[in-house]
Amino acid sequence: MSDVVKVAAAAILAAVCAMVVRKQVPELAILLAVCAGALILLYCSGALAAAVELLDRLADLGGLSPQVLTPMMKAVGIGVVTRLASDFCKDAQEGALAGVVELAGTALALAAVLPLMSAVLDLLTQLL
């Protein structure tokens, strides 16, 4: 619970600083937000590594091959990065660019899971 409080406090502090700076130098406010977001993600990387380790362990216990789990993890990663990039573009009042980032993220996530979809189709073909 204390990690959540630390992350929330850092985010609020960065947001307040960005609000103050935005009045004078808007570009610097966006840079401050990006840096704060990167530092928060870096702080949370240990938790993310533990989650990935648990998923690998569950996949081993369940008999899932890496060919099944890897595309799903890629799609989740693409979704997270896309959401962050889109939100930063929206903060910079670049709504059209945010839309393009979201569309590109959707296309890349779909491309990442194509091998999994192909394997499911092959399995269904064998069953029929």
One Martini backbone bead per residue (centre of mass of N, CA, C, O) as a GRO file, in nm:
protein
  128
    1MET     BB    1   0.055   0.064  -0.018
    2SER     BB    2   0.300   0.261  -0.008
    3ASP     BB    3   0.356   0.265  -0.315
    4VAL     BB    4   0.098   0.411  -0.398
    5VAL     BB    5   0.153   0.667  -0.237
    6LYS     BB    6   0.418   0.741  -0.380
    7VAL     BB    7   0.306   0.759  -0.666
    8ALA     BB    8   0.083   0.966  -0.611
    9ALA     BB    9   0.267   1.189  -0.498
   10ALA     BB   10   0.447   1.219  -0.747
   11ALA     BB   11   0.219   1.287  -0.947
   12ILE     BB   12   0.109   1.537  -0.803
   13LEU     BB   13   0.369   1.698  -0.795
   14ALA     BB   14   0.414   1.702  -1.102
   15ALA     BB   15   0.143   1.837  -1.174
   16VAL     BB   16   0.189   2.099  -1.020
   17CYS     BB   17   0.450   2.180  -1.157
   18ALA     BB   18   0.331   2.182  -1.445
   19MET     BB   19   0.121   2.403  -1.392
   20VAL     BB   20   0.324   2.627  -1.323
   21VAL     BB   21   0.503   2.605  -1.585
   22ARG     BB   22   0.285   2.631  -1.816
   23LYS     BB   23   0.254   2.945  -1.806
   24GLN     BB   24   0.550   2.991  -1.931
   25VAL     BB   25   0.643   2.670  -2.030
   26PRO     BB   26   0.483   2.427  -2.194
   27GLU     BB   27   0.713   2.233  -2.287
   28LEU     BB   28   0.826   2.177  -1.999
   29ALA     BB   29   0.572   2.039  -1.885
   30ILE     BB   30   0.581   1.791  -2.067
   31LEU     BB   31   0.862   1.696  -1.989
   32LEU     BB   32   0.800   1.659  -1.690
   33ALA     BB   33   0.579   1.441  -1.730
   34VAL     BB   34   0.754   1.233  -1.875
   35CYS     BB   35   0.969   1.199  -1.653
   36ALA     BB   36   0.780   1.119  -1.427
   37GLY     BB   37   0.665   0.869  -1.567
   38ALA     BB   38   0.935   0.720  -1.600
   39LEU     BB   39   1.004   0.705  -1.296
   40ILE     BB   40   0.754   0.549  -1.209
   41LEU     BB   41   0.802   0.302  -1.390
   42LEU     BB   42   1.077   0.233  -1.273
   43TYR     BB   43   0.970   0.184  -0.984
   44CYS     BB   44   0.761  -0.054  -1.101
   45SER     BB   45   0.944  -0.280  -1.233
   46GLY     BB   46   0.948  -0.494  -1.008
   47ALA     BB   47   0.645  -0.566  -1.024
   48LEU     BB   48   0.647  -0.646  -1.323
   49ALA     BB   49   0.852  -0.875  -1.297
   50ALA     BB   50   0.683  -1.046  -1.100
   51ALA     BB   51   0.441  -1.087  -1.291
   52VAL     BB   52   0.595  -1.229  -1.519
   53GLU     BB   53   0.700  -1.462  -1.348
   54LEU     BB   54   0.421  -1.574  -1.272
   55LEU     BB   55   0.323  -1.627  -1.560
   56ASP     BB   56   0.543  -1.829  -1.631
   57ARG     BB   57   0.474  -2.030  -1.408
   58LEU     BB   58   0.179  -2.081  -1.494
   59ALA     BB   59   0.250  -2.183  -1.776
   60ASP     BB   60   0.411  -2.428  -1.683
   61LEU     BB   61   0.183  -2.561  -1.513
   62GLY     BB   62  -0.029  -2.549  -1.769
   63GLY     BB   63   0.134  -2.606  -2.048
   64LEU     BB   64   0.227  -2.349  -2.178
   65SER     BB   65   0.350  -2.198  -2.435
   66PRO     BB   66   0.533  -1.929  -2.543
   67GLN     BB   67   0.348  -1.891  -2.801
   68VAL     BB   68   0.106  -1.790  -2.618
   69LEU     BB   69   0.224  -1.574  -2.411
   70THR     BB   70   0.387  -1.365  -2.579
   71PRO     BB   71   0.158  -1.220  -2.741
   72MET     BB   72   0.006  -1.122  -2.491
   73MET     BB   73   0.235  -0.949  -2.368
   74LYS     BB   74   0.272  -0.765  -2.610
   75ALA     BB   75  -0.016  -0.648  -2.615
   76VAL     BB   76  -0.004  -0.522  -2.336
   77GLY     BB   77   0.242  -0.340  -2.386
   78ILE     BB   78   0.120  -0.183  -2.621
   79GLY     BB   79  -0.120  -0.070  -2.462
   80VAL     BB   80   0.038   0.093  -2.251
   81VAL     BB   81   0.209   0.269  -2.441
   82THR     BB   82  -0.026   0.388  -2.600
   83ARG     BB   83  -0.170   0.526  -2.366
   84LEU     BB   84   0.059   0.712  -2.280
   85ALA     BB   85   0.107   0.855  -2.552
   86SER     BB   86  -0.182   0.961  -2.586
   87ASP     BB   87  -0.195   1.129  -2.325
   88PHE     BB   88   0.042   1.318  -2.396
   89CYS     BB   89  -0.087   1.431  -2.654
   90LYS     BB   90  -0.338   1.548  -2.515
   91ASP     BB   91  -0.178   1.741  -2.325
   92ALA     BB   92  -0.055   1.884  -2.602
   93GLN     BB   93  -0.300   1.929  -2.798
   94GLU     BB   94  -0.286   1.635  -2.981
   95GLY     BB   95  -0.545   1.465  -3.089
   96ALA     BB   96  -0.467   1.345  -3.363
   97LEU     BB   97  -0.212   1.202  -3.266
   98ALA     BB   98  -0.353   1.025  -3.058
   99GLY     BB   99  -0.523   0.870  -3.267
  100VAL     BB  100  -0.286   0.751  -3.422
  101VAL     BB  101  -0.161   0.597  -3.186
  102GLU     BB  102  -0.407   0.417  -3.132
  103LEU     BB  103  -0.418   0.286  -3.413
  104ALA     BB  104  -0.130   0.173  -3.411
  105GLY     BB  105  -0.164   0.000  -3.155
  106THR     BB  106  -0.383  -0.181  -3.269
  107ALA     BB  107  -0.223  -0.293  -3.509
  108LEU     BB  108   0.020  -0.405  -3.340
  109ALA     BB  109  -0.144  -0.596  -3.161
  110LEU     BB  110  -0.258  -0.764  -3.388
  111ALA     BB  111   0.020  -0.852  -3.500
  112ALA     BB  112   0.116  -0.993  -3.231
  113VAL     BB  113  -0.146  -1.213  -3.238
  114LEU     BB  114  -0.134  -1.376  -3.506
  115PRO     BB  115   0.003  -1.644  -3.418
  116LEU     BB  116  -0.225  -1.722  -3.224
  117MET     BB  117  -0.457  -1.719  -3.429
  118SER     BB  118  -0.331  -1.933  -3.614
  119ALA     BB  119  -0.323  -2.163  -3.405
  120VAL     BB  120  -0.628  -2.173  -3.358
  121LEU     BB  121  -0.707  -2.233  -3.651
  122ASP     BB  122  -0.549  -2.499  -3.673
  123LEU     BB  123  -0.700  -2.643  -3.443
  124LEU     BB  124  -0.984  -2.622  -3.568
  125THR     BB  125  -0.916  -2.775  -3.828
  126GLN     BB  126  -0.839  -3.045  -3.685
  127LEU     BB  127  -1.119  -3.089  -3.541
  128LEU     BB  128  -1.277  -3.092  -3.830
   0.00000   0.00000   0.00000
